[in-house]
């Protein structure tokens, strides 16, 4: 069954939205909500495209949408960029986001890049909240510190995260990218705290032996949100074959 997606354009970039709509409407597995329908619901219910998560979920409900693609403008390092977020209405969380350089001379290329970023996540939009499994992912750490081991940590974290995200029912919070204070602040501001409170907490240790390329042993720990039971998974691989290990 196609996922039903609506675009909320709060970016004031009028030329990008029709390009996105044209690509999404031709993408298999997507049923795009018409712009006129979005505008009618916003007008009749006095709702804002730039509202908070609660308001966005209200819009999704009124539109019978499985997901919202929300566009806005942000300033990063004194430069204006386009921010895009894909929100899953079922679990009520943002499942994908990205910052894109404003390429006024290439809006069609920007639209294609944006759709490519979010297409792998579309299967999650069919997942109901009670079926979703939230995972709060901490760092996979190597006790030996060097430029090589830091690269190894980052590569394995990236590959492991993307492997988890590929499972439709897994919703991954990349907590390893945030400090504890930033994590708590981000959840408070997003309104998603209730969903992530019940998350499995996953972290791990990386052990290496020999010189690079080397043998890699990973011990991953998953803590259940209900009973705090710790499940351990141990895997071995090689540093030059990390995708297989992930």
Coordinates of C-alpha atoms in Angstrom, one line a residue, residues 2 8 22 28 58 64 70 80 84 86 108 135 143 146 170 184 193:
X2 CA 1.5 3.4 -0.9
X8 CA 4.8 21.5 4.4
X22 CA 6.7 16.2 -9.4
X28 CA 6.7 4.1 -6.7
X58 CA -2.4 17.3 13.9
X64 CA -4.7 11.2 6.7
X70 CA 8.8 19.7 6.2
X80 CA 21.3 30.4 4.7
X84 CA 14.3 19.3 5.5
X86 CA 10.7 13.7 7.3
X108 CA 15.9 20.4 -9.8
X135 CA 16.8 2.3 19.7
X143 CA 40.0 1.8 24.4
X146 CA 44.8 6.8 17.7
X170 CA 13.7 0.1 14.0
X184 CA 18.0 16.1 27.0
X193 CA 10.5 12.4 24.6

